[in-house]
Short mmCIF file of C-alpha atoms and ligand atoms in Angstrom, two decimals:
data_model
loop_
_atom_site.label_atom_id
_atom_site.label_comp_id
_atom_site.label_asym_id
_atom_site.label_seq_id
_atom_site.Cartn_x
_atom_site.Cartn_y
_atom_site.Cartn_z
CA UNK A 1 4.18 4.17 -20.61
CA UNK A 2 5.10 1.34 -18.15
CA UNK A 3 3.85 1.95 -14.89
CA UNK A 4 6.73 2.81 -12.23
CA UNK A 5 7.14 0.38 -9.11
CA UNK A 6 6.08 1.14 -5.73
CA UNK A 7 7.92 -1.31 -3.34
CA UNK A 8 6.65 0.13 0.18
CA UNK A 9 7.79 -0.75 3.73
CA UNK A 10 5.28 -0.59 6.44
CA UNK A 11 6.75 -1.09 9.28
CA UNK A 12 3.72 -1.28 11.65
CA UNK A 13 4.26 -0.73 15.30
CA UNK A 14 8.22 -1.55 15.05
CA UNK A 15 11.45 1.09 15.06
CA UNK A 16 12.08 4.01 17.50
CA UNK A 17 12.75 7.50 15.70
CA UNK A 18 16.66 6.86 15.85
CA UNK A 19 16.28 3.36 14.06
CA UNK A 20 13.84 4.98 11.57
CA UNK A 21 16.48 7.59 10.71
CA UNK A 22 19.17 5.16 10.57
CA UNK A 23 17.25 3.03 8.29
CA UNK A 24 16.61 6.32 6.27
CA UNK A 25 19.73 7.46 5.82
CA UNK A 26 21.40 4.01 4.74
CA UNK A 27 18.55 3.88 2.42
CA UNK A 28 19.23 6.75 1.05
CA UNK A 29 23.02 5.81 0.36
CA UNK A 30 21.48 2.64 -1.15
CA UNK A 31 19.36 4.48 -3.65
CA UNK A 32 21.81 4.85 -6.54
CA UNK A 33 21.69 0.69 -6.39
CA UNK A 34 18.66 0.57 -6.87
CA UNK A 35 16.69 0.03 -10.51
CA UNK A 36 15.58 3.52 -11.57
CA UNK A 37 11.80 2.28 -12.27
CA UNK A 38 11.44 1.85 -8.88
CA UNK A 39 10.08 4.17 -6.43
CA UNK A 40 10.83 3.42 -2.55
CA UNK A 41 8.30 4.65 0.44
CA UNK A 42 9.07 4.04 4.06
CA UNK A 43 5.87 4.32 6.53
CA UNK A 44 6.92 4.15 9.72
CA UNK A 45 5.26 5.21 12.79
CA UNK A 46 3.39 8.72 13.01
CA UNK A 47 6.44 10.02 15.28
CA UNK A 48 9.04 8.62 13.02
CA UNK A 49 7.27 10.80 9.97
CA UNK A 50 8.86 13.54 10.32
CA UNK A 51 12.41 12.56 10.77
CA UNK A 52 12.11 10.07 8.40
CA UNK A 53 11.06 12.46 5.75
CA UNK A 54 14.51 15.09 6.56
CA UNK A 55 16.77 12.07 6.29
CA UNK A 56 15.28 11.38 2.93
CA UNK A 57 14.70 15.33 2.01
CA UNK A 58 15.66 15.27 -1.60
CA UNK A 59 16.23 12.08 -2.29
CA UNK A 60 14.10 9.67 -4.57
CA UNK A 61 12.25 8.17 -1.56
CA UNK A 62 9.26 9.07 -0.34
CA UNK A 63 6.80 8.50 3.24
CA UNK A 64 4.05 7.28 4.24
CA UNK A 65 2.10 7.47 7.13
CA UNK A 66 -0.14 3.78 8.36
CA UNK A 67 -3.30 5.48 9.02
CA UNK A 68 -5.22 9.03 9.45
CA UNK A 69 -8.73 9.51 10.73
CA UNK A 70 -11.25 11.15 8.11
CA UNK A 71 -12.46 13.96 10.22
CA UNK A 72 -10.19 17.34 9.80
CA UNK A 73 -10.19 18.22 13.20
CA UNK A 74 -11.79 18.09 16.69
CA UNK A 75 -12.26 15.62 19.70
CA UNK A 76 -11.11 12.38 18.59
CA UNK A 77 -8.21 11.38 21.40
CA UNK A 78 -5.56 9.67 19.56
CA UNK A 79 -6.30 10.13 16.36
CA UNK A 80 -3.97 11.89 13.68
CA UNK A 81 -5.87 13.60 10.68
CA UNK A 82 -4.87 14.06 6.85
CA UNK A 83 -3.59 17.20 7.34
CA UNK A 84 -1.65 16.37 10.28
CA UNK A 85 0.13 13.45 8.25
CA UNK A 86 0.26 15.89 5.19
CA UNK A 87 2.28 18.50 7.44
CA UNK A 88 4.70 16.16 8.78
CA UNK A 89 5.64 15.57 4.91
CA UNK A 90 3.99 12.25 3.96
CA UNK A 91 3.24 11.56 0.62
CA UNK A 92 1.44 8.63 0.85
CA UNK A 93 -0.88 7.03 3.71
CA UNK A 94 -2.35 3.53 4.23
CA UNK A 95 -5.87 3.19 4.14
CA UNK A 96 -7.94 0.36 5.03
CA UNK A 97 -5.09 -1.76 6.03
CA UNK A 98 -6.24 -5.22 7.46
CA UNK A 99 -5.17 -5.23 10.67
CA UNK A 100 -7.41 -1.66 10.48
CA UNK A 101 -10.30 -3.67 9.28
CA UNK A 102 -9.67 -6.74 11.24
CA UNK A 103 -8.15 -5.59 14.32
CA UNK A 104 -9.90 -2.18 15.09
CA UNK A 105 -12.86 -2.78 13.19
CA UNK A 106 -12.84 -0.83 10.55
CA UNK A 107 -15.66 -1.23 8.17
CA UNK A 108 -15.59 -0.68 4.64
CA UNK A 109 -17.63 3.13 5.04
CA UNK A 110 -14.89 3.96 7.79
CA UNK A 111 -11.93 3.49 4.76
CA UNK A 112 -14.51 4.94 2.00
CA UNK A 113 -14.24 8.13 4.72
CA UNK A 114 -10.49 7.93 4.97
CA UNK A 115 -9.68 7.37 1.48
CA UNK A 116 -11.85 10.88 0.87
CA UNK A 117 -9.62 12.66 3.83
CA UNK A 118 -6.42 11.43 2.23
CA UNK A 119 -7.76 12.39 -1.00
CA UNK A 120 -8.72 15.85 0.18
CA UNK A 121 -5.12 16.77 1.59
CA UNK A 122 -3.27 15.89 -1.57
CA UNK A 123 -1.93 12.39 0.12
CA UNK A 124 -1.50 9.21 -2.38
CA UNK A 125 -3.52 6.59 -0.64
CA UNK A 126 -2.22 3.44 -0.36
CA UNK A 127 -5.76 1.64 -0.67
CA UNK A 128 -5.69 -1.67 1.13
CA UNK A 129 -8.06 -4.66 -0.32
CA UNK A 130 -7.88 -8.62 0.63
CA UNK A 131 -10.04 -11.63 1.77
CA UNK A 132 -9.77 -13.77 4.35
CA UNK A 133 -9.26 -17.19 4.09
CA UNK A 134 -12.36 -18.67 4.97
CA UNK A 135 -13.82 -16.37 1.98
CA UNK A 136 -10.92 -17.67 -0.49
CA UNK A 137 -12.03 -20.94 0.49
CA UNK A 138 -15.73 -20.62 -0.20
CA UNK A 139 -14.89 -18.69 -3.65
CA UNK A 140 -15.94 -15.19 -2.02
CA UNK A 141 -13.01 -13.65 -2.74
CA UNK A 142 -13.66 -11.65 -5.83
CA UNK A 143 -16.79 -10.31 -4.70
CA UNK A 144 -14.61 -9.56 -1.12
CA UNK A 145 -12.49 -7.27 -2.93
CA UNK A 146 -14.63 -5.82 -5.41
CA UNK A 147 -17.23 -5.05 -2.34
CA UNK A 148 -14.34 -3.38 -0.80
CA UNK A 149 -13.24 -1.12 -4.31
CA UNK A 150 -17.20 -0.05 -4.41
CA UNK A 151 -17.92 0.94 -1.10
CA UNK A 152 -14.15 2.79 -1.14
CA UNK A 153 -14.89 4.24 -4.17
CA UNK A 154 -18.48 5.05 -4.06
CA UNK A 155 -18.18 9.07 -4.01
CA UNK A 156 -15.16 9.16 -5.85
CA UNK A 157 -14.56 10.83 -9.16
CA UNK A 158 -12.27 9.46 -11.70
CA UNK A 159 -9.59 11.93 -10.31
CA UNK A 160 -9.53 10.58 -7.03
CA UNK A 161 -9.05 6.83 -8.72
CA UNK A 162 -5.99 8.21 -10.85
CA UNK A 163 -4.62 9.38 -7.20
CA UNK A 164 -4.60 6.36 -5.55
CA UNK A 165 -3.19 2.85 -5.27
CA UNK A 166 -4.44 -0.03 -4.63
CA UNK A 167 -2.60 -3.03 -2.34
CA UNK A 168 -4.20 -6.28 -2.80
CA UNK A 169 -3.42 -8.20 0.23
CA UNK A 170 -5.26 -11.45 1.08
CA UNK A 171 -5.85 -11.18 4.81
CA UNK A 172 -4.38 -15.03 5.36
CA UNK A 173 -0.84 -14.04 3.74
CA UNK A 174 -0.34 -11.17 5.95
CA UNK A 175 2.92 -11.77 8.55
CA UNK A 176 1.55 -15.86 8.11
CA UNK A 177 4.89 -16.75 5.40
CA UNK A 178 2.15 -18.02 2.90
CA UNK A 179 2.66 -16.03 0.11
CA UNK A 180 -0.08 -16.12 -2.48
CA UNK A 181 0.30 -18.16 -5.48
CA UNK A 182 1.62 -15.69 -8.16
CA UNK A 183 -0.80 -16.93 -10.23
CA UNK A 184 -3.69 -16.09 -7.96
CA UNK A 185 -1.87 -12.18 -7.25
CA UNK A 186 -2.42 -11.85 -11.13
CA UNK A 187 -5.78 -12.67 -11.37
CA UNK A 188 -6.88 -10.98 -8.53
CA UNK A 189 -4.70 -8.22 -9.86
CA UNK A 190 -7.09 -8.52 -13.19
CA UNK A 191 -10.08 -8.35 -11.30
CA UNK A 192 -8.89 -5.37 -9.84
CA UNK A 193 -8.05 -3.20 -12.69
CA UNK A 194 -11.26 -4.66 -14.26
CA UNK A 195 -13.22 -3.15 -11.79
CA UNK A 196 -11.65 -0.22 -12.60
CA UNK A 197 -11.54 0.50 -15.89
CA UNK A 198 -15.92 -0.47 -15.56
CA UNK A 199 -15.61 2.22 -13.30
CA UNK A 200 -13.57 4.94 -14.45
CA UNK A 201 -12.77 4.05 -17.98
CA UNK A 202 -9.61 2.59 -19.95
CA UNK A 203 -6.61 5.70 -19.03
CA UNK A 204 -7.61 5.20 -15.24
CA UNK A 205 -7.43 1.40 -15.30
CA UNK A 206 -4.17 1.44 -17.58
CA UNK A 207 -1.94 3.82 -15.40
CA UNK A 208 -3.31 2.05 -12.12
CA UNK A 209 -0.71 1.10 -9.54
CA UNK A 210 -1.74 -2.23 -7.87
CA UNK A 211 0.47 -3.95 -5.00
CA UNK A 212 0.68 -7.05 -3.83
CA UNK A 213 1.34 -7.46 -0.27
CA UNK A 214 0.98 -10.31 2.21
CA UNK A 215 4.65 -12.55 3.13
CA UNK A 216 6.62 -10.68 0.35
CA UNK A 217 10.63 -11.55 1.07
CA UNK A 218 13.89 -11.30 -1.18
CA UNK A 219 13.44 -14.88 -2.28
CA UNK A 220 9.59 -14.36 -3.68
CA UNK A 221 9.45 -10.71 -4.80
CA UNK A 222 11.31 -11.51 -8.04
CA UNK A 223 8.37 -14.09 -9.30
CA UNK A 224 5.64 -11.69 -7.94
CA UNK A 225 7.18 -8.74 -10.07
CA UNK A 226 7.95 -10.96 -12.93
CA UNK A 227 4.52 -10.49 -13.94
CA UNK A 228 3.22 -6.73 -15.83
CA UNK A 229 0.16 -6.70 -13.46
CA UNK A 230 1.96 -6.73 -9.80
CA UNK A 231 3.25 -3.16 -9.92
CA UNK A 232 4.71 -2.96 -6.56
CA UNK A 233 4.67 -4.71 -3.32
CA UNK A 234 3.76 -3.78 -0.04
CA UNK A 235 6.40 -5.31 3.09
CA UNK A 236 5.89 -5.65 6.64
CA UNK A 237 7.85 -8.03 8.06
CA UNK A 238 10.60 -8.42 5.33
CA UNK A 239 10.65 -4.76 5.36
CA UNK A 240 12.44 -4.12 8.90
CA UNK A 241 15.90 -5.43 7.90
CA UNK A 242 17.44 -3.11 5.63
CA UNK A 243 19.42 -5.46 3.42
CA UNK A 244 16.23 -7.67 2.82
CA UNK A 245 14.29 -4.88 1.61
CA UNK A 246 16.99 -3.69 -0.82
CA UNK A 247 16.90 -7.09 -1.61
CA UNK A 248 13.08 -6.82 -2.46
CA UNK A 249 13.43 -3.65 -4.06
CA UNK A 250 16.54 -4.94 -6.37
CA UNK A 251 14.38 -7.40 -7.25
CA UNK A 252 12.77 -4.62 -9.77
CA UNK A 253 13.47 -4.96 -13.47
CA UNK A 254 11.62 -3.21 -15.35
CA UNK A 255 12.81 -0.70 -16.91
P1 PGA B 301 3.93 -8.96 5.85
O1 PGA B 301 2.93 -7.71 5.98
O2 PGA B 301 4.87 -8.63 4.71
O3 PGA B 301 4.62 -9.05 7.17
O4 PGA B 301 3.09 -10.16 5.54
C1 PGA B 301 2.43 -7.05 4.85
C2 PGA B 301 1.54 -5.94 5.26
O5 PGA B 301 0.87 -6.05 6.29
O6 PGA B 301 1.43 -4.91 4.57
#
């Protein structure tokens, strides 16, 4: 059973409500375009949720929210938990994101916490790995990512594995136009699932979704798909036009 594509558009701190919806709805016209193996999330800003998820009700797209805090409740000024992103009708959420882990200083027990929040409310985490380029460049990278996957995934059952996806995105290709090497994607890709299936076992590793994200555009995305192990990618920038994301998404051909 071929795994389905996730091409996902995270649109960080960009878009009002009315441009979200706007985007939404043409997307939604744009749908029946689009290859049928490929499943299309939009994760816009918390306030743009909502709306985004009525222009798309009953449509083959689905949202995402960029973050969550891991606590269910209580004094935490600012914060928006899983339920709260569950309510406004998210499907999937971003966790561990690097400009999370980079910018806000979110350390790899913070996302182990929100991956178990978003877990807990029935949300499909969007599991965010990646290096940065000073550990590419002294060969750190594997044990980066697979320090990340263990520390994510320490209290997690096999259950919670099958529930998630994982979005490998070296920290020095994010919003920089250097795109990894397709070749290094895959392998990191490999290392991924690897990890995995030590893990959890064959099934879990097999039906795995893994994205690649980090400078993904219309002219790239068809030579990062073209390989069985990138199984969706994960846009920022190209993601805020609507033609080049179709363009990304049309880029899809498996079937
Ligand atoms: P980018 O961002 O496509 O602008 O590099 C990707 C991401 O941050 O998910």
């Amino acid at each position: 059973m071929p795994r389905a594509r996730l091409i996902a558009a995270n649109w960080k701190m960009h878009k009002s409500i009315s441009e979200a919806v706007a985007y939404a709805q043409e997307m939604r016209t744009a749908l029946p375009t689009l290859p049928a193996s490929c499943d299309i999330v939009l994760i816009p800003s918390f306030f743009a949720v909502r709306p985004a998820v009525e222009a798309l009700a009953g449509a083959r797209a689905w949202v995402g929210a960029q973050d969550l805090h891991w606590e269910a409740s209580g004094a935490f000024t600012g914060e928006v938990s899983a339920a709260m992103v569950k309510d406004a009708g998210a499907m999937y959420v971003l966790v561990g994101h690097s400009e999370r882990r980079h910018g806000f200083a979110e350390t790899d027990p913070i996302v182990a916490k929100k991956l178990g929040a978003a877990l807990g409310a029935g949300l499909t985490p969007i599991l965010c790995v990646g290096e940065t380029l000073s550990e590419r460049e002294s060969g750190l990278e594997d044990h980066v990512v697979e320090r990340q996957l263990a520390v994510a995934f320490g209290d997690k059952s096999a259950e919670d594995a099958r529930s998630t996806v994982i979005a490998y995105e070296p920290v020095w290709a994010i919003g920089t136009g250097h795109t990894a090497k397709v070749s290094d994607a895959v392998t990191m890709h490999r290392t991924i699932r690897k990890w995995v299936q030590e893990r959890f076992g064959s099934p879990i590793a097999k039906a795995l979704r893994i994205q690649y994200g980090g400078s993904v555009n219309p002219s790239n995305a068809a030579d990062l798909l073209a390989s069985d192990e990138v199984d969706g990618l994960l846009v920022g920038g190209a993601s805020l036009d609507l033609a080049s994301f179709l363009g990304i998404a049309r880029a899809v051909v498996r079937s």
